[in-house]
mmCIF file of C-alpha atoms in Angstrom:
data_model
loop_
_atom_site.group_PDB
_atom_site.id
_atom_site.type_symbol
_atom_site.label_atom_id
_atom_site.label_comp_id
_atom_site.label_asym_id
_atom_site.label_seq_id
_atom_site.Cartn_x
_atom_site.Cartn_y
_atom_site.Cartn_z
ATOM 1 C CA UNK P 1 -21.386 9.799 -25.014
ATOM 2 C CA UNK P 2 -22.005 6.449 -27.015
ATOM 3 C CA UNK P 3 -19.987 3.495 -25.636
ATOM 4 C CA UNK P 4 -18.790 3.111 -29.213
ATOM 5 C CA UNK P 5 -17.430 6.426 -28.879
ATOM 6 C CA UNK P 6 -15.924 6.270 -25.365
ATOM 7 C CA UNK P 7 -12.279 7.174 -26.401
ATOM 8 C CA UNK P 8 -8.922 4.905 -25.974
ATOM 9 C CA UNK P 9 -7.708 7.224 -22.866
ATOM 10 C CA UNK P 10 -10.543 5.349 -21.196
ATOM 11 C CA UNK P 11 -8.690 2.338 -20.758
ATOM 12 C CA UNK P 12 -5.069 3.967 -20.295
ATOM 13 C CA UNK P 13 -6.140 6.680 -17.640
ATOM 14 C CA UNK P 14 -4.187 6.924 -15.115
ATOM 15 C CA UNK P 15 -4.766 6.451 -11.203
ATOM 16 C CA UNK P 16 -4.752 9.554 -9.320
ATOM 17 C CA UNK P 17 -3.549 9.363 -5.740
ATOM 18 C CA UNK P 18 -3.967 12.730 -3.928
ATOM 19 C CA UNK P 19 -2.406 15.211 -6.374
ATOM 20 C CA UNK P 20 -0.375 12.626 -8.311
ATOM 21 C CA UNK P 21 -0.755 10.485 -11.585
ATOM 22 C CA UNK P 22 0.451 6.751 -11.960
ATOM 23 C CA UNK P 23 0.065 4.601 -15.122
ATOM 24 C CA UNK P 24 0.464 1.667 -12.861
ATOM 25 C CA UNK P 25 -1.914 -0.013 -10.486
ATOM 26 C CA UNK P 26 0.268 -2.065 -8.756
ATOM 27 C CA UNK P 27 1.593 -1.101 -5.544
ATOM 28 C CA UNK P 28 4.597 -3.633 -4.728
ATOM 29 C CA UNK P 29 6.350 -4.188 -1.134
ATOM 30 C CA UNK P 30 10.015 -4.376 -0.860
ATOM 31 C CA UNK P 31 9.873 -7.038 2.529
ATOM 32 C CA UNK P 32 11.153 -10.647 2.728
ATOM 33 C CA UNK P 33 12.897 -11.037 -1.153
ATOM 34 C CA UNK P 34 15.635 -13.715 -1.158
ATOM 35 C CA UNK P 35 18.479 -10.962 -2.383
ATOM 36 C CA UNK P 36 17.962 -7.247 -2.783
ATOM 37 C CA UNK P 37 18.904 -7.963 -6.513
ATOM 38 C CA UNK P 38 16.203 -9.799 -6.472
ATOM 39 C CA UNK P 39 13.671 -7.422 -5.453
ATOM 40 C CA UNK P 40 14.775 -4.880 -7.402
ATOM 41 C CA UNK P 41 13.859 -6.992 -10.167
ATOM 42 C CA UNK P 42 11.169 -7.848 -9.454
ATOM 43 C CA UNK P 43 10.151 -3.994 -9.044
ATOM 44 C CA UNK P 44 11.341 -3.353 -12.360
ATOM 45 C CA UNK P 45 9.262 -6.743 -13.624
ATOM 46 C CA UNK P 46 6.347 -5.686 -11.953
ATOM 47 C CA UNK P 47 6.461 -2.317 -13.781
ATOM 48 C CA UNK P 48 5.566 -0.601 -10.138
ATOM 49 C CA UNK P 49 5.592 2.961 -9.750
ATOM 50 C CA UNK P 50 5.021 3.152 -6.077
ATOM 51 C CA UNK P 51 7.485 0.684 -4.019
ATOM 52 C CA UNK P 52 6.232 0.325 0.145
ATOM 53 C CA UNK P 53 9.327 1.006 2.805
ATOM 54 C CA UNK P 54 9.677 1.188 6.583
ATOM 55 C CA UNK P 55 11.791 2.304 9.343
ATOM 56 C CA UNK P 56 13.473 0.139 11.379
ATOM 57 C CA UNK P 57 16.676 0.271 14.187
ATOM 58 C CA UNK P 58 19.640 0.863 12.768
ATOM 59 C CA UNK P 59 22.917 -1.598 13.494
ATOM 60 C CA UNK P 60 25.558 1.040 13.129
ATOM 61 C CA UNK P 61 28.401 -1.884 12.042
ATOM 62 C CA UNK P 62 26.231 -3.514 9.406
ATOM 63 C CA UNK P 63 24.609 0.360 8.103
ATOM 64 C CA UNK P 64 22.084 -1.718 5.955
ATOM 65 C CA UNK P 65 19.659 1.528 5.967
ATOM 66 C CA UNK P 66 22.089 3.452 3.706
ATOM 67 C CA UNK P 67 22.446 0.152 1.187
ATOM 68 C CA UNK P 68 19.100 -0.271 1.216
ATOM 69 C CA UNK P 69 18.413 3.890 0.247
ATOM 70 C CA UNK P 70 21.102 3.318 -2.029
ATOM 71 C CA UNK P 71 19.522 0.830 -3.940
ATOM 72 C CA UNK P 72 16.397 1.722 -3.876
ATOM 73 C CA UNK P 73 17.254 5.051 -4.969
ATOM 74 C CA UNK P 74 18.347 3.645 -8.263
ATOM 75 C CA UNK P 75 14.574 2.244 -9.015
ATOM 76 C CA UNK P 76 13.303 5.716 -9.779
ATOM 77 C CA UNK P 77 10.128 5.240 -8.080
ATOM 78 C CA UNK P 78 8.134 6.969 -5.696
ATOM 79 C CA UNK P 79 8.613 5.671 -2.196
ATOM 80 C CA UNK P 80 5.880 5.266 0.308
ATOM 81 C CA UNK P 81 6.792 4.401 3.414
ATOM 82 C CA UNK P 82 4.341 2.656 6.130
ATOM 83 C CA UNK P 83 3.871 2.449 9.871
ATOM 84 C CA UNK P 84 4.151 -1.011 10.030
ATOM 85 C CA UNK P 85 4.714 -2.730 13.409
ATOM 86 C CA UNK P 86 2.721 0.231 15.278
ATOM 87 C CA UNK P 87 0.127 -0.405 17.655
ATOM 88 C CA UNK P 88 -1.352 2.903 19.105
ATOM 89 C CA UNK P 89 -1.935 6.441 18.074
ATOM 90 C CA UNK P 90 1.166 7.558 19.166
ATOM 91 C CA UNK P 91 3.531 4.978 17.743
ATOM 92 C CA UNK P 92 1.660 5.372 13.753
ATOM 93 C CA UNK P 93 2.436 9.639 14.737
ATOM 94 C CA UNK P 94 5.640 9.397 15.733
ATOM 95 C CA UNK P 95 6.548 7.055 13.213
ATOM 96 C CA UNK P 96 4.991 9.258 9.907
ATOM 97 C CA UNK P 97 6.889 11.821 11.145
ATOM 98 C CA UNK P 98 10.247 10.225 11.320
ATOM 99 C CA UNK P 99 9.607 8.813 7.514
ATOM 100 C CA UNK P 100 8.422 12.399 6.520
ATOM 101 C CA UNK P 101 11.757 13.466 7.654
ATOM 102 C CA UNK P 102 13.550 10.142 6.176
ATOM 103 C CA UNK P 103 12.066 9.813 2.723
ATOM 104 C CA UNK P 104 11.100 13.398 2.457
ATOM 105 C CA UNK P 105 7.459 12.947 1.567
ATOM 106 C CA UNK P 106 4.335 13.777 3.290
ATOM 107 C CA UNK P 107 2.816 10.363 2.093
ATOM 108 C CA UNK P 108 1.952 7.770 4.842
ATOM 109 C CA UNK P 109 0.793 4.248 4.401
ATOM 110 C CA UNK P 110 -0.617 4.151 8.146
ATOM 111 C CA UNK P 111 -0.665 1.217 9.799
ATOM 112 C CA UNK P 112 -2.197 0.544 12.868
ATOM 113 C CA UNK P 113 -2.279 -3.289 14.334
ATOM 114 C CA UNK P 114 -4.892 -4.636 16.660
ATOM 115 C CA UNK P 115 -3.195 -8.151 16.874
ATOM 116 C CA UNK P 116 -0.239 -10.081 16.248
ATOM 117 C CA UNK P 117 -1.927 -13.182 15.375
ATOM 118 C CA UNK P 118 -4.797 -11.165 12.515
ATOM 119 C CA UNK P 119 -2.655 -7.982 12.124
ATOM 120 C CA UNK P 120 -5.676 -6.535 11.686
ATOM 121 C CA UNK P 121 -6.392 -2.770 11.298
ATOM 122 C CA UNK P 122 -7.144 -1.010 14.947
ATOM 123 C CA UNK P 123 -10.197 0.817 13.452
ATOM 124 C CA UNK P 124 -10.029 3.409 16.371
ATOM 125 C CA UNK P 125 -6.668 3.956 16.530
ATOM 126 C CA UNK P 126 -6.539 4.204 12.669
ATOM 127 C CA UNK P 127 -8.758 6.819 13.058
ATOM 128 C CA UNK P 128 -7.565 9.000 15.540
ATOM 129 C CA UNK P 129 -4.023 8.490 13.723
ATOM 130 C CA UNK P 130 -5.198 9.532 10.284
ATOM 131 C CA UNK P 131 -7.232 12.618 11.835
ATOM 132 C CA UNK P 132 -4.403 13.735 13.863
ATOM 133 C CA UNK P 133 -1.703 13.390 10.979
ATOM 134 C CA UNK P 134 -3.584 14.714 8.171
ATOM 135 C CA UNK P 135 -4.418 17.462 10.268
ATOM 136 C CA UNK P 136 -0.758 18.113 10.048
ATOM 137 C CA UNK P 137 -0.451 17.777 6.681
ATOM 138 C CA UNK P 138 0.266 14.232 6.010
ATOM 139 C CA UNK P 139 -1.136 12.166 2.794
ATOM 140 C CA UNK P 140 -2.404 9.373 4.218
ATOM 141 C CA UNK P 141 -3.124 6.166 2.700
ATOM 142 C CA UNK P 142 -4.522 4.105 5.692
ATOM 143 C CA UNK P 143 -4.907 0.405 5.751
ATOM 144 C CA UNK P 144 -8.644 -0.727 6.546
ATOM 145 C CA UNK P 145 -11.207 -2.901 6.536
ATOM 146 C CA UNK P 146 -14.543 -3.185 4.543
ATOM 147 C CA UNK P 147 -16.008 -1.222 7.468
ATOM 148 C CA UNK P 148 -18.278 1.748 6.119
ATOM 149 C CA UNK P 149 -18.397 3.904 9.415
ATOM 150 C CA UNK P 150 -15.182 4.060 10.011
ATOM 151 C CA UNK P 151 -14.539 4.148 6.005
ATOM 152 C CA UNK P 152 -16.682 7.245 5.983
ATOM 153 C CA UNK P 153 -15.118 8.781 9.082
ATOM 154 C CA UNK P 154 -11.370 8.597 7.283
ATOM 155 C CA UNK P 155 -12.859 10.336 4.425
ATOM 156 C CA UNK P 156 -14.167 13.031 6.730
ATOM 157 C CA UNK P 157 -10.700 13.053 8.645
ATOM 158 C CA UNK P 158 -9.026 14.369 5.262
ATOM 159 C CA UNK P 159 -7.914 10.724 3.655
ATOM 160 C CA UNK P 160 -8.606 11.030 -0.268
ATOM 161 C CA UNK P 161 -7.922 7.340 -0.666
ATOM 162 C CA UNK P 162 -8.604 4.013 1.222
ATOM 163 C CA UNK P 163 -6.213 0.840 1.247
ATOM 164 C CA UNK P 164 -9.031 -2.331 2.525
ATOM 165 C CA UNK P 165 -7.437 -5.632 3.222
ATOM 166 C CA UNK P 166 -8.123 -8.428 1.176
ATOM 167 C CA UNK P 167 -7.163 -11.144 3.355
ATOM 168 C CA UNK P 168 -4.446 -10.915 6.561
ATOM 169 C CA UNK P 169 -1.523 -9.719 6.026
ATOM 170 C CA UNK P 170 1.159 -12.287 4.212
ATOM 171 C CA UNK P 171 -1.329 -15.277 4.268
ATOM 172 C CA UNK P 172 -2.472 -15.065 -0.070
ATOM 173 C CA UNK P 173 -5.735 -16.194 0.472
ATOM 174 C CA UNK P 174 -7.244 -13.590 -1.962
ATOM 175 C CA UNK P 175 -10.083 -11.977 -1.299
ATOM 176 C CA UNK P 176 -12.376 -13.406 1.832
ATOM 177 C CA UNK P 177 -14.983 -11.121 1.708
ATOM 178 C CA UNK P 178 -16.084 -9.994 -1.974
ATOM 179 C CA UNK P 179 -19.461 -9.039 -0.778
ATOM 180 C CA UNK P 180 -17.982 -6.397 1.503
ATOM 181 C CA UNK P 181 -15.794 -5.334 -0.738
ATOM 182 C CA UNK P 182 -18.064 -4.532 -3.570
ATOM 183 C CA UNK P 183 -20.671 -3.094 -1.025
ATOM 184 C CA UNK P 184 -17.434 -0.463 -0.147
ATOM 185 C CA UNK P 185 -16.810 0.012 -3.949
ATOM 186 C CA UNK P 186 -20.591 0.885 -4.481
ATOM 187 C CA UNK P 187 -20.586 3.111 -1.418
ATOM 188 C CA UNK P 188 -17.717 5.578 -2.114
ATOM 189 C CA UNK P 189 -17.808 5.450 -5.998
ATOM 190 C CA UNK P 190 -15.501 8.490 -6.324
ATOM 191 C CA UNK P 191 -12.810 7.457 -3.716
ATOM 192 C CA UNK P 192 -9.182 5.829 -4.949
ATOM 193 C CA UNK P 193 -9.749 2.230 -3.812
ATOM 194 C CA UNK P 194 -6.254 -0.129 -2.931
ATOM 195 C CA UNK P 195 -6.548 -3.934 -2.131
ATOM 196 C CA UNK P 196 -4.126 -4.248 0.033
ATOM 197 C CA UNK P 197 -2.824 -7.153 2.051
ATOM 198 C CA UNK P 198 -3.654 -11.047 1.877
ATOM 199 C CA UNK P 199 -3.296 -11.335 -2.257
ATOM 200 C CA UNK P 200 -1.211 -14.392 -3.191
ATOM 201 C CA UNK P 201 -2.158 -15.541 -6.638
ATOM 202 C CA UNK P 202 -2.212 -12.931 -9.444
ATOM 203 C CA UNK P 203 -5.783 -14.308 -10.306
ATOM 204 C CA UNK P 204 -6.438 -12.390 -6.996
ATOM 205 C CA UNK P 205 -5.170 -9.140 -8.114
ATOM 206 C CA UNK P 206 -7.460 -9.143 -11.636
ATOM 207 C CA UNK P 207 -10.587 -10.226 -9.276
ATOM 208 C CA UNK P 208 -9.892 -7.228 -7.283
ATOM 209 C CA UNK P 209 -9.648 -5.322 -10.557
ATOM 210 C CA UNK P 210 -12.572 -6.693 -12.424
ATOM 211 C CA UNK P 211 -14.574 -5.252 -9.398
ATOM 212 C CA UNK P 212 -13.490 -1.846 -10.235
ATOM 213 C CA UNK P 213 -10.953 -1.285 -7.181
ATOM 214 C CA UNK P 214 -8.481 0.993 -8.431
ATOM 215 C CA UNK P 215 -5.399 -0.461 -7.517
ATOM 216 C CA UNK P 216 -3.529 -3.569 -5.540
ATOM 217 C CA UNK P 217 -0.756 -3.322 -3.314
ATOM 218 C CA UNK P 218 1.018 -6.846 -2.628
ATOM 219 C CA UNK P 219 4.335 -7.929 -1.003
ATOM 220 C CA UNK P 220 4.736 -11.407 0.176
ATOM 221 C CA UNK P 221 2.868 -12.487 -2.913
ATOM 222 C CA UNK P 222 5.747 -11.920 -5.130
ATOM 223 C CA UNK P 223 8.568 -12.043 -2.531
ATOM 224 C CA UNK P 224 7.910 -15.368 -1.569
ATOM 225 C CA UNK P 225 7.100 -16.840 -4.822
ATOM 226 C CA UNK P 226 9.339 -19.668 -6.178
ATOM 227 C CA UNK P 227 10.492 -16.866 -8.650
ATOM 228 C CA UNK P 228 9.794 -13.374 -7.355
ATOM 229 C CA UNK P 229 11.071 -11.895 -11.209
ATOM 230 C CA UNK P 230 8.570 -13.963 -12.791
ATOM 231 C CA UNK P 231 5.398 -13.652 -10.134
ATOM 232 C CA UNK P 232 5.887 -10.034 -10.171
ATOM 233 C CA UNK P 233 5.538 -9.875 -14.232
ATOM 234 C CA UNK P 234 2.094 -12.246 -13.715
ATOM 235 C CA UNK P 235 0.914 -9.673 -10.900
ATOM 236 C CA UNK P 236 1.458 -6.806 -13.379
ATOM 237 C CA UNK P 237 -0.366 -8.387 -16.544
ATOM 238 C CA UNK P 238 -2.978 -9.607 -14.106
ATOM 239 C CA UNK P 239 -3.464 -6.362 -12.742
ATOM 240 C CA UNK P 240 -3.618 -4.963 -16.360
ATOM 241 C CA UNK P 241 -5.705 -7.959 -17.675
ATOM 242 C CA UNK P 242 -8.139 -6.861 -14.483
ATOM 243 C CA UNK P 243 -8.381 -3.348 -15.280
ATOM 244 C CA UNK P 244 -9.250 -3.331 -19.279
ATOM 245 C CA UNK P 245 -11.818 -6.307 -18.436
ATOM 246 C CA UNK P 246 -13.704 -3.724 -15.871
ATOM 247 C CA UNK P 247 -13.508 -1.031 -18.263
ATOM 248 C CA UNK P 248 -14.788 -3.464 -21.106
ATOM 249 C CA UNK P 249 -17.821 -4.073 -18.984
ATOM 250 C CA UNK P 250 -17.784 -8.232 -17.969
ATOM 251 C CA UNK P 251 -21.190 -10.139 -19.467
ATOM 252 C CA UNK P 252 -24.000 -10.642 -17.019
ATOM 253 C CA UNK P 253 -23.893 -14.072 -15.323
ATOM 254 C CA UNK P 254 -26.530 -16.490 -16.282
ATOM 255 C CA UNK P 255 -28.709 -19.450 -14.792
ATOM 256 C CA UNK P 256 -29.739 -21.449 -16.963
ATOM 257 C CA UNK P 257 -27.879 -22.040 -20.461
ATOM 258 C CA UNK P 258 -28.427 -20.031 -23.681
ATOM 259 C CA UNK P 259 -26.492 -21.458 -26.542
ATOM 260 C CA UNK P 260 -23.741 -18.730 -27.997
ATOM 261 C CA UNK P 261 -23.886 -20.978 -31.635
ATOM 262 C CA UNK P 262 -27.576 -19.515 -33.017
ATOM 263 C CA UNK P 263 -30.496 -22.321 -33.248
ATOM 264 C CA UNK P 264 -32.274 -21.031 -36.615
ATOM 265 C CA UNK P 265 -30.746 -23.507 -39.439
ATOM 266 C CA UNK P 266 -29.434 -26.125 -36.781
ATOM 267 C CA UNK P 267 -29.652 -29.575 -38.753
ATOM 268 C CA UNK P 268 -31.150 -33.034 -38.587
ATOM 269 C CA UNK P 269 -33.637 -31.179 -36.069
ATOM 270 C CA UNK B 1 24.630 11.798 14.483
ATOM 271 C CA UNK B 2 28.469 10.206 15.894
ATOM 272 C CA UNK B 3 29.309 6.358 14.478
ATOM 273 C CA UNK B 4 26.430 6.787 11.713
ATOM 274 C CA UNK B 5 28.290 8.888 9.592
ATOM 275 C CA UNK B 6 26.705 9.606 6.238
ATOM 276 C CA UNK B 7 23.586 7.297 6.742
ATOM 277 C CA UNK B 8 20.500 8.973 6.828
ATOM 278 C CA UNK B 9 18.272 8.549 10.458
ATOM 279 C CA UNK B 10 15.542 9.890 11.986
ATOM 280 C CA UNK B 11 15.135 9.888 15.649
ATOM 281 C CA UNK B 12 12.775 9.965 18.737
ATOM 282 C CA UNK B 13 12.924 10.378 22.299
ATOM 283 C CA UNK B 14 10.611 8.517 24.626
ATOM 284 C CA UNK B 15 8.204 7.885 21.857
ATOM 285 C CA UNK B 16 8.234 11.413 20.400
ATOM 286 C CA UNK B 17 9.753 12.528 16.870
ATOM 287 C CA UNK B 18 13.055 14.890 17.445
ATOM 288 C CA UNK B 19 13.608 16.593 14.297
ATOM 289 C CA UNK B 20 16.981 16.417 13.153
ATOM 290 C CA UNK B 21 17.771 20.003 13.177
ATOM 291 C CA UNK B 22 16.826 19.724 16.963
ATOM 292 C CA UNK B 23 19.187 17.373 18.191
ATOM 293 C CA UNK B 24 22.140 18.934 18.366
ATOM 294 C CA UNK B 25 20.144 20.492 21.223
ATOM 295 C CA UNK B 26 18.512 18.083 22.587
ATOM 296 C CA UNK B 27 19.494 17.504 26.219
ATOM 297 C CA UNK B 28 18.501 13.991 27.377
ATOM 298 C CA UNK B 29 17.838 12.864 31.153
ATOM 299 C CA UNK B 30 18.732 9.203 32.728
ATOM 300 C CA UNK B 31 16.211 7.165 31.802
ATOM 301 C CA UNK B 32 14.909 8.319 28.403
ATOM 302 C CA UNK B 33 14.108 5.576 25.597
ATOM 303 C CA UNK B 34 15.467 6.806 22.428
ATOM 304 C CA UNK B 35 14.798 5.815 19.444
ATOM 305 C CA UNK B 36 17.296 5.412 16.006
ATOM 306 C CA UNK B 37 15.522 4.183 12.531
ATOM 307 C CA UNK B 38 16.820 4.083 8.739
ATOM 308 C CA UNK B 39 15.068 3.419 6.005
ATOM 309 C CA UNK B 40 14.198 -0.798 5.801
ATOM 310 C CA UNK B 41 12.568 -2.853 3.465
ATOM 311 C CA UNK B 42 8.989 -2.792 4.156
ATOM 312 C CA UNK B 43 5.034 -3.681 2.665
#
């Protein structure tokens, strides 16, 4: 089909996650917000369609996991809940399948952390999480790192979609390894592709999408934002902005200069 | 699940998922590390 032909749905199709359709491509976290009022605005601002949760201990005086349901409940969004905090095989199992019972949905971000100081992705106990819940039927949307063998081997386990890191967790320093990162775009070309972790400036999140990942999923970059409303409204348009520029095909960089007004006519030559 | 009333929990019992139907039957021993989560804010 000519280019010239390539019709509008082009630009406006949708990301498809395992057997479901979003018209947005960013993922948003609901952690560390100065008010719950606040994040929920920002959720709406952000225009997300897929809002990250966890389980914690309850306090049975202060009941803050029913006001939080409550709230969030009133978004309208699909919830996807994570394993954050877990550290072995057993701990990212047992966790998926208290939040499959929780927020009723087979969907699992899966978390599993080598180290407290990184939070880095355990690449072996990612592994042997993911094959061992999406052997039971789980979704699972695991959080990686540019690593191709083990990025292969999570495909093979029965994950449809992979969720790299940018940078660690909750420190915005964008994207550290771009090489890597388009390397694992070029690799699995038909795979659902999610930046997630280490974005902090929305310029960040269109980088990520001008590479031709598929989606971002950020938290601390918009909680902890002098104005979480407004950040989360740049994040969207940024993720947007990224998205039609990929699709629109960028120009190819240059060395040496090549002048964009033409030279035939040019006076007092 | 007595004092949480209406919220909604999930539950575990030395490091393995109890399903809530399965509690009510669920006899524990001394000794066993139970777990008690609700949903949280989370990214």
């Amino acid at each position: 089909m000519n280019i010239i032909d390539k019709p509008d749905s082009a630009t406006t199709a949708p990301l498809k996650l395992y057997d479901q359709e979003f018209n947005s491509r960013l993922l948003l976290g609901t952690a560390g917000y100065p008010s719950p009022q606040i994040m929920s605005a920002a959720a709406g601002s952000a225009r997300a369609e897929i809002l990250t949760v966890s389980l914690r201990r309850e306090n049975v005086r202060e009941k803050s996991g029913q006001k939080f349901i409550e709230l969030i409940s009133t978004l309208n969004v699909k919830l996807l809940p994570n394993t954050a905090g877990c550290n072995t095989v057993k701990e990212a199992v047992t966790t998926a399948e208290m939040a499959r019972e929780l927020f009723d949905t087979p969907w699992i971000k899966l978390e599993v952390i080598a180290n407290n100081d990184t939070l880095q992705p355990d690449l072996l106990g990612l592994l042997g999480a993911a094959r061992v819940l999406s052997r039971d039927g789980f979704k699972v949307l695991p959080y990686c790192t540019e690593d191709l063998s083990i990025a292969e081997k999570l495909l093979e386990a029965g994950c449809e979609v992979l969720m790299p890191w940018g940078a660690p967790i909750g420190t915005g320093r964008g994207l550290r390894n771009p090489d890597a990162l388009k390397t694992m775009r070029a690799y699995f070309p038909d795979t659902p592709l999610i930046i997630d972790a280490g974005l902090g400036a929305p310029s960040h999140a269109t980088q990520a999408m001008e590479m031709g990942f598929d989606a971002v999923l950020l938290n601390t970059a918009v909680a902890k934002a002098q104005d979480p409303v407004q950040m989360a409204r740049a994040f969207a348009d940024a993720t947007d902005a990224g998205r039609i520029a990929y699709l629109a095909g960028l120009m190819e960089p240059r060395d040496m200069a090549m002048p964009s007004t033409p030279v035939p006519g040019t006076p007092f030559i | 699940m007595e004092g949480f009333g209406e919220t909604k929990i999930a539950t575990a019992i030395n490091g393995t998922f109890v399903p809530a139907n399965a509690r009510d039957t669920q006899i524990l021993k001394t000794d066993d590390k139970i777990e008690i989560v609700t949903p949280r804010q989370g990214g």
